[in-house]
Tab-separated table of N, CA and C in Angstrom:
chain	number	residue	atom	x	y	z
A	1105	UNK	N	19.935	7.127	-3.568
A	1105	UNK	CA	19.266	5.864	-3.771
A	1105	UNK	C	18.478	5.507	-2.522
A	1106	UNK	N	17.399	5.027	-2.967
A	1106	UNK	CA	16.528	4.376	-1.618
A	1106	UNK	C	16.593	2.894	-1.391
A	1107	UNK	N	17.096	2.480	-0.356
A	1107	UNK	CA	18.122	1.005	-0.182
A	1107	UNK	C	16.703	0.482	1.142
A	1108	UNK	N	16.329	-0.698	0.406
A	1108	UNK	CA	16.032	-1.626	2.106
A	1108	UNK	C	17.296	-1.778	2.532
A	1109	UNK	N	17.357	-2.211	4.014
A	1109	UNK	CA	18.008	-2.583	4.501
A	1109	UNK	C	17.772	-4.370	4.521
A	1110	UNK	N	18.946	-4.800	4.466
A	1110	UNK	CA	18.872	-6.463	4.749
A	1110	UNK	C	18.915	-7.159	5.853
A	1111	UNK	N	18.674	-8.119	6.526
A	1111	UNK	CA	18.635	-8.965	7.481
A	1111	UNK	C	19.903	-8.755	8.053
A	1112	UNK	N	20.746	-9.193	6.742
A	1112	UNK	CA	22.211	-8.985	7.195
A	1112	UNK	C	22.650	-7.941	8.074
A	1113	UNK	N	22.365	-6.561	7.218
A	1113	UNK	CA	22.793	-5.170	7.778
A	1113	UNK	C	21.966	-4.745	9.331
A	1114	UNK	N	21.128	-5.402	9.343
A	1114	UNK	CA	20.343	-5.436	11.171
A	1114	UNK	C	20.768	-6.109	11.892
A	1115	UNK	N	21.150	-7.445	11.289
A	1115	UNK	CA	21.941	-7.940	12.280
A	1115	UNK	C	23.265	-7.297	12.669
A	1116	UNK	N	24.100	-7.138	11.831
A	1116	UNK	CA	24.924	-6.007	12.209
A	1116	UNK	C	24.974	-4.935	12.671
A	1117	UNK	N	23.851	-4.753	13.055
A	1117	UNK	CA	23.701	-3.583	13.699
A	1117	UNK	C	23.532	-3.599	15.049
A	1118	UNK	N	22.747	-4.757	15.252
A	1118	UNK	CA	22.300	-5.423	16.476
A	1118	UNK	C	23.517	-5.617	17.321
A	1119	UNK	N	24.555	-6.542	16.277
A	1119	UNK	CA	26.002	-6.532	16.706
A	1119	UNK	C	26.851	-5.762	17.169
A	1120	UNK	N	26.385	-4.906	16.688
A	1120	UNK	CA	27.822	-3.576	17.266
A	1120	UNK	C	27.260	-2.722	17.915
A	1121	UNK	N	26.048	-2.212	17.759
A	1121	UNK	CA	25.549	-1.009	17.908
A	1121	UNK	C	25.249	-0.090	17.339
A	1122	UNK	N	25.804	-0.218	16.030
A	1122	UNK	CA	25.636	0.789	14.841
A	1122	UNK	C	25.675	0.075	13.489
A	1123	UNK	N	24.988	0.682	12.408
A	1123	UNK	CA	24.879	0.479	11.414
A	1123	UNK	C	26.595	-0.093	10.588
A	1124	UNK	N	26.387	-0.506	9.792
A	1124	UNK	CA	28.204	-0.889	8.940
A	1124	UNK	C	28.369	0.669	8.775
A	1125	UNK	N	29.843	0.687	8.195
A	1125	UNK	CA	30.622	1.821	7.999
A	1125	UNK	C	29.913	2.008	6.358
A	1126	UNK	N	29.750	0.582	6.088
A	1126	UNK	CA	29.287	0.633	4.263
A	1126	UNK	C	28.321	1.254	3.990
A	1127	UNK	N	27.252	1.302	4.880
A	1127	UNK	CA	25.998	1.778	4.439
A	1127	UNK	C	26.427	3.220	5.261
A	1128	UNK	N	26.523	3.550	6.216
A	1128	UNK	CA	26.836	4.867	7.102
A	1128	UNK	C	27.459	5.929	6.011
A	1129	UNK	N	28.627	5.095	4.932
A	1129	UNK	CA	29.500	6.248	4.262
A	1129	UNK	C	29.231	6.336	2.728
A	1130	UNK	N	27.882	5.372	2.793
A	1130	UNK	CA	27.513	5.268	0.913
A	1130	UNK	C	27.458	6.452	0.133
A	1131	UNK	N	26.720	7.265	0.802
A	1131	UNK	CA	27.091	9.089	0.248
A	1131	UNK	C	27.728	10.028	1.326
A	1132	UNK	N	27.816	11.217	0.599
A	1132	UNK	CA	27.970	11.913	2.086
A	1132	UNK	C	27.298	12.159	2.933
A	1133	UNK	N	26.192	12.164	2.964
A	1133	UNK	CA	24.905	12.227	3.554
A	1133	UNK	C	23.809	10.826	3.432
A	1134	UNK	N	23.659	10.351	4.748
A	1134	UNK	CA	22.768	8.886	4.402
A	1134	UNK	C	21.686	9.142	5.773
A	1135	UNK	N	20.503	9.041	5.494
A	1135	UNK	CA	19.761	8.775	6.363
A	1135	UNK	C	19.164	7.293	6.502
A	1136	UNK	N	18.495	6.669	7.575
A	1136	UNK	CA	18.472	5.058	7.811
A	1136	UNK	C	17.029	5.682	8.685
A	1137	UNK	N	16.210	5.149	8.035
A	1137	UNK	CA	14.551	5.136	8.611
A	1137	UNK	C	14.188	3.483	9.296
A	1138	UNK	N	14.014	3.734	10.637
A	1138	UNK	CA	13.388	2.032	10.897
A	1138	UNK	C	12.148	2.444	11.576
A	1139	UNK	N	11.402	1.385	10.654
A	1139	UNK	CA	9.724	1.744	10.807
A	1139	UNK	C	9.287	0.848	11.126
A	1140	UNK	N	7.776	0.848	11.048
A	1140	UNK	CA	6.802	-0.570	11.006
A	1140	UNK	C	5.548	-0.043	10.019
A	1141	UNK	N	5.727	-1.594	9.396
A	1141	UNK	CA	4.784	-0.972	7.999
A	1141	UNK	C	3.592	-0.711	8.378
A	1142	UNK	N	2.839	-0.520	9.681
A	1142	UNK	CA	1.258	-0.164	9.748
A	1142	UNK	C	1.504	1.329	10.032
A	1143	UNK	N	2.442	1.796	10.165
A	1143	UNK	CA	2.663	3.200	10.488
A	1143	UNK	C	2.401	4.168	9.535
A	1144	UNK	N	1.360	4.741	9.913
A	1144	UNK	CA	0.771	5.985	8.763
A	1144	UNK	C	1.758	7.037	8.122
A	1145	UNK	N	2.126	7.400	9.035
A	1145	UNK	CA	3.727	8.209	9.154
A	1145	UNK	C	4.425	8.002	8.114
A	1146	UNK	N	4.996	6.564	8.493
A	1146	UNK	CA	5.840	5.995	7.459
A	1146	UNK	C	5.304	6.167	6.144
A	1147	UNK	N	4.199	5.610	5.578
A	1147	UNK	CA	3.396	5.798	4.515
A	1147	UNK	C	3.657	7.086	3.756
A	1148	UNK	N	3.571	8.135	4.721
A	1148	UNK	CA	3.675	9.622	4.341
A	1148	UNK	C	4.947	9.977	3.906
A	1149	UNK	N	5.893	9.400	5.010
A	1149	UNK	CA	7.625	9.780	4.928
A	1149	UNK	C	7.563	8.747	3.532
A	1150	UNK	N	7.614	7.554	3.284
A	1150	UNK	CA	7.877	7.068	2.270
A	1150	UNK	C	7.561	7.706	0.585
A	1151	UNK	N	6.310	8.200	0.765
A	1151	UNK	CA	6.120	9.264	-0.250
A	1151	UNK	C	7.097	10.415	-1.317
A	1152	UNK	N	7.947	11.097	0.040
A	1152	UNK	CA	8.763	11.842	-0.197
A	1152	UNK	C	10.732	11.247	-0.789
A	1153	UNK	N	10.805	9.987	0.140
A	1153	UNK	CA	11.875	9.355	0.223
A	1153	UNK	C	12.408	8.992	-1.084
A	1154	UNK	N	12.017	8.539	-2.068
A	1154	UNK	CA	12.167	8.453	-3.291
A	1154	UNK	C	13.146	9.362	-3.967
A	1155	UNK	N	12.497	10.863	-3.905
A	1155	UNK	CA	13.019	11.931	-4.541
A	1155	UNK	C	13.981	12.622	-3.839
A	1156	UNK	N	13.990	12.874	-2.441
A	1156	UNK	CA	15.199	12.717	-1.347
A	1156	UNK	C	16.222	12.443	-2.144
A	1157	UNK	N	16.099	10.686	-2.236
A	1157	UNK	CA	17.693	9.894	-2.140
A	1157	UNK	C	17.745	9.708	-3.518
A	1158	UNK	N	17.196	10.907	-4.251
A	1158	UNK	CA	17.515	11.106	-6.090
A	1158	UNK	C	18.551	12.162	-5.579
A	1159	UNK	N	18.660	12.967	-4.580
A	1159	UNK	CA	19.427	14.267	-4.710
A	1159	UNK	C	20.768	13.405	-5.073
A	1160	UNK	N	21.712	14.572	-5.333
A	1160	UNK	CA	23.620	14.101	-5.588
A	1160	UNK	C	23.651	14.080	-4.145
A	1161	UNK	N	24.863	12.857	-3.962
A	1161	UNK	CA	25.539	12.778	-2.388
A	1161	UNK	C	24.650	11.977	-1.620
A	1162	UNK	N	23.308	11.794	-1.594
A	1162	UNK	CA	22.409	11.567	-0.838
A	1162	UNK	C	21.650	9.983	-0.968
A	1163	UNK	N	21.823	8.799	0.027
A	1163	UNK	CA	21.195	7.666	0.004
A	1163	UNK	C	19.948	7.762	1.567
A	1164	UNK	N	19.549	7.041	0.932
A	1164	UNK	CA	18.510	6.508	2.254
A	1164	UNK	C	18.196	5.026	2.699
A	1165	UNK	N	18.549	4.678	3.347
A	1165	UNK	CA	18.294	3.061	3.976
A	1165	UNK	C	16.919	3.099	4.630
A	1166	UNK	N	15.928	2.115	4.878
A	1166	UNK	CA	14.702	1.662	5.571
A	1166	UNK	C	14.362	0.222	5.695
A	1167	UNK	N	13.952	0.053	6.956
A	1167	UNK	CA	13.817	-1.280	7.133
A	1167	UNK	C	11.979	-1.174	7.754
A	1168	UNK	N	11.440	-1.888	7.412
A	1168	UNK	CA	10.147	-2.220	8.629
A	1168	UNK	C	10.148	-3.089	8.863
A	1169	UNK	N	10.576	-3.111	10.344
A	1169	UNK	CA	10.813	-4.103	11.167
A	1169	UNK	C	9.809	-4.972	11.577
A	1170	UNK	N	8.909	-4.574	11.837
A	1170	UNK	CA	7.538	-5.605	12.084
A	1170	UNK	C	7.104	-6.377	10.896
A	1171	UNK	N	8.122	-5.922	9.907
A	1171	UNK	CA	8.051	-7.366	8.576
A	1171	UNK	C	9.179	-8.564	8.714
A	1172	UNK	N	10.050	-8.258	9.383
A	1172	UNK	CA	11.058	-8.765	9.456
A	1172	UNK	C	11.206	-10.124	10.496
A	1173	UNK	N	11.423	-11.302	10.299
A	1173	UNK	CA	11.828	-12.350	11.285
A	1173	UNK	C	12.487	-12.201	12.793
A	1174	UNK	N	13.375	-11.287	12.618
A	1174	UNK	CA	13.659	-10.446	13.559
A	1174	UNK	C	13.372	-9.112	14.025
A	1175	UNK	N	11.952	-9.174	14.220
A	1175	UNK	CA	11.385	-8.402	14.733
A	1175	UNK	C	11.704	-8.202	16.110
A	1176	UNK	N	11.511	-8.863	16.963
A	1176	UNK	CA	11.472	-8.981	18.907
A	1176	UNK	C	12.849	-8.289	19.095
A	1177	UNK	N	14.534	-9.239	17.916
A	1177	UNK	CA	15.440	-8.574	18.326
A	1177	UNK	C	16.043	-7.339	18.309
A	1178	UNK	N	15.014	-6.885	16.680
A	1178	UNK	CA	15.394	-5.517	16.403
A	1178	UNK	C	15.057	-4.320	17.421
A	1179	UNK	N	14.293	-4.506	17.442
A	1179	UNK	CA	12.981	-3.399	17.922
A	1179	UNK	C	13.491	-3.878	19.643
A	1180	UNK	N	14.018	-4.288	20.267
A	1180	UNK	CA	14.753	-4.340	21.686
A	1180	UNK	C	16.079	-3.655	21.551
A	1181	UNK	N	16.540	-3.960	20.312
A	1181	UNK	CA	17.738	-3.253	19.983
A	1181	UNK	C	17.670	-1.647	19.931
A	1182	UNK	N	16.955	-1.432	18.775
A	1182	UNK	CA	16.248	-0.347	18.918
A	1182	UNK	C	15.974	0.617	19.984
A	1183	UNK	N	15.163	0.060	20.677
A	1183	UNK	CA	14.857	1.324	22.044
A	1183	UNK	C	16.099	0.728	23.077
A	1184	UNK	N	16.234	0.388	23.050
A	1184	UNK	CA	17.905	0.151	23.900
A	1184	UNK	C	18.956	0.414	23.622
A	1185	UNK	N	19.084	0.795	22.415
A	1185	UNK	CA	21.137	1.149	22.176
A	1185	UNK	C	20.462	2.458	21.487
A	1186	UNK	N	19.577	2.571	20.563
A	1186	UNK	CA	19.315	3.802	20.278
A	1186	UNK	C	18.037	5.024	21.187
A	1187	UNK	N	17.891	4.386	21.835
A	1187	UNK	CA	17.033	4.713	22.935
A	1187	UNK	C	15.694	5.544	22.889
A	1188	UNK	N	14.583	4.919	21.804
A	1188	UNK	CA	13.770	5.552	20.797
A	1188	UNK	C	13.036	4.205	20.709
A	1189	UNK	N	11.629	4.480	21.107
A	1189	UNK	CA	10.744	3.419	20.492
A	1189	UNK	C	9.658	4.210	20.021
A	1190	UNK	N	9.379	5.044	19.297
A	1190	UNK	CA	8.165	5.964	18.489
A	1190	UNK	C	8.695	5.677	16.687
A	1191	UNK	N	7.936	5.215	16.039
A	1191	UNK	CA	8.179	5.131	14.379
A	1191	UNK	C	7.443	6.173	13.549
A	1192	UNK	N	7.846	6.264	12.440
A	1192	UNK	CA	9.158	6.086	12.374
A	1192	UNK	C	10.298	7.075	13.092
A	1193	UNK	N	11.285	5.994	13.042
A	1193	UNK	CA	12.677	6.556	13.713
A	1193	UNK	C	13.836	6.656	12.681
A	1194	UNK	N	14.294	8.134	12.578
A	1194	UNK	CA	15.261	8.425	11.593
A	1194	UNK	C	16.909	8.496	12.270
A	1195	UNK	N	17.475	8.090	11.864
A	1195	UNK	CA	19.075	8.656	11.592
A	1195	UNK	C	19.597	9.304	10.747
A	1196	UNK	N	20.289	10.198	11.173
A	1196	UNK	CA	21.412	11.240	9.994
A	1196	UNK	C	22.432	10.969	10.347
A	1197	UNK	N	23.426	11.122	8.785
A	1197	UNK	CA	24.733	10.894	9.365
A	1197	UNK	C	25.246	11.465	7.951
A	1198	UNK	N	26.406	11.917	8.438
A	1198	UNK	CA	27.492	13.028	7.326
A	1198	UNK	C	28.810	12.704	7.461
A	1199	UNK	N	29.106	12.104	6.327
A	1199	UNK	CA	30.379	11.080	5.859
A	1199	UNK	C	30.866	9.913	6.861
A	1200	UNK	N	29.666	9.297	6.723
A	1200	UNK	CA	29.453	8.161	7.927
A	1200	UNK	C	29.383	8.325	9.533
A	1201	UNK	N	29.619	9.880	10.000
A	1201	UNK	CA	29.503	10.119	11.442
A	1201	UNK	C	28.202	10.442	11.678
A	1202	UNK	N	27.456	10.160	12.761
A	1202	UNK	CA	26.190	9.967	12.949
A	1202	UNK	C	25.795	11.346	13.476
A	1203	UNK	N	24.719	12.131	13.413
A	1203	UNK	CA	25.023	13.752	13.628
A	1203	UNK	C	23.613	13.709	14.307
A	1204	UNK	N	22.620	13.242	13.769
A	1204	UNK	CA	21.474	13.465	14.525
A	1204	UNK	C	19.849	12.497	14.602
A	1205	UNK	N	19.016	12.915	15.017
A	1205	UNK	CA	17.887	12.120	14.723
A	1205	UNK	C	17.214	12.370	14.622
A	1206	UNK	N	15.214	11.451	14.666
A	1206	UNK	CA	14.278	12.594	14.841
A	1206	UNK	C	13.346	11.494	14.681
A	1207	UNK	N	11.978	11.344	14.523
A	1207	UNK	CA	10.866	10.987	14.303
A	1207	UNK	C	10.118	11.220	13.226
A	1208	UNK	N	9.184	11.024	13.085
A	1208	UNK	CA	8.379	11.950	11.769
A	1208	UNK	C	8.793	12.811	11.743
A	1209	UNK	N	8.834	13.311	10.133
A	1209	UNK	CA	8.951	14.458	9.935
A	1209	UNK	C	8.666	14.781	8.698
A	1210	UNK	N	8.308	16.149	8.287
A	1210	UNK	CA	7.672	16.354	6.826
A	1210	UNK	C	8.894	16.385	6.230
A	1211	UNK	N	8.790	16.402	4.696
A	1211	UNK	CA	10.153	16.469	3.553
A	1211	UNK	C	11.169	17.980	3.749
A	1212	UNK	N	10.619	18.795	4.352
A	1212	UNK	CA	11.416	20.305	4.309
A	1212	UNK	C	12.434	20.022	5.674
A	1213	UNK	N	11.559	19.196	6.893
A	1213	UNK	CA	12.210	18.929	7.816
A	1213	UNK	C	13.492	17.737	7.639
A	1214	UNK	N	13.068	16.827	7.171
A	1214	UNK	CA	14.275	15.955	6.692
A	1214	UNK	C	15.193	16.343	5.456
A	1215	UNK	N	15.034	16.935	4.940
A	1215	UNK	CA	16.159	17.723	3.779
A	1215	UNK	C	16.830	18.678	4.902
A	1216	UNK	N	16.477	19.385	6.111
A	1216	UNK	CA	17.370	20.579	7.076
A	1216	UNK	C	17.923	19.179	7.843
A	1217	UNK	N	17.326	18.020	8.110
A	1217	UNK	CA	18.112	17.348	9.541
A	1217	UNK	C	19.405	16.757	8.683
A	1218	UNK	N	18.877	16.250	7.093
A	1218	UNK	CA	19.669	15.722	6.622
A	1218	UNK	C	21.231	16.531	5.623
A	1219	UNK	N	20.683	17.831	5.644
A	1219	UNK	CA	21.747	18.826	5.433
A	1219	UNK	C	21.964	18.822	4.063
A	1220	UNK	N	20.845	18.770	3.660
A	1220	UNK	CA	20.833	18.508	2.033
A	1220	UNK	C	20.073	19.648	1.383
């Protein structure tokens, strides 16, 4: 499934440092894209994302943050606890443990980061 992320779930994230356990363990495999919607990139990655988080086992979370009210806090959060300010910015994670990351990337590349 392809999930926005909510206000809620950023703020929580902001909070701890990491995403909830809820969204981290929704499949066995979840990737979490935080973008900004002028990002061409994104545009492109979004294309593919759809059919991704159709596979079995497999969700995807995305937020664009430069839509969001909390923009200033995210995006400080962001390159500071995750230590990455280039969009989009991906997370992988396999049965909620966080395994890796990456930037753009075409659909062949995110199906290998995402182990799907």
């Amino acid at each position: 499934m392809l999930v926005k992320l909510t206000r809620a779930d950023c703020l929580a994230a902001i909070a701890s440092g990491e995403f909830p356990e809820s969204i981290r363990s929704s499949s066995p495999k979840v990737a979490i894209v935080l973008t900004q919607g002028w990002c061409h990139q994104w545009v492109w990655m979004r294309s593919y994302l759809g059919e991704v988080s159709a596979l079995p086992g497999v969700d995807v979370y995305w937020v664009a943050y430069d839509e969001e009210p909390f923009f200033d806090e995210f995006r400080s959060f962001k390159e500071k606890v995750f230590g990455n300010d280039q969009v989009p910015y991906v997370r992988y994670y396999s049965r909620g443990s966080p395994k890796r990351s990456s930037n753009y990337i075409d659909k062949s590349g995110f199906l290998r980061l995402l182990g799907a």
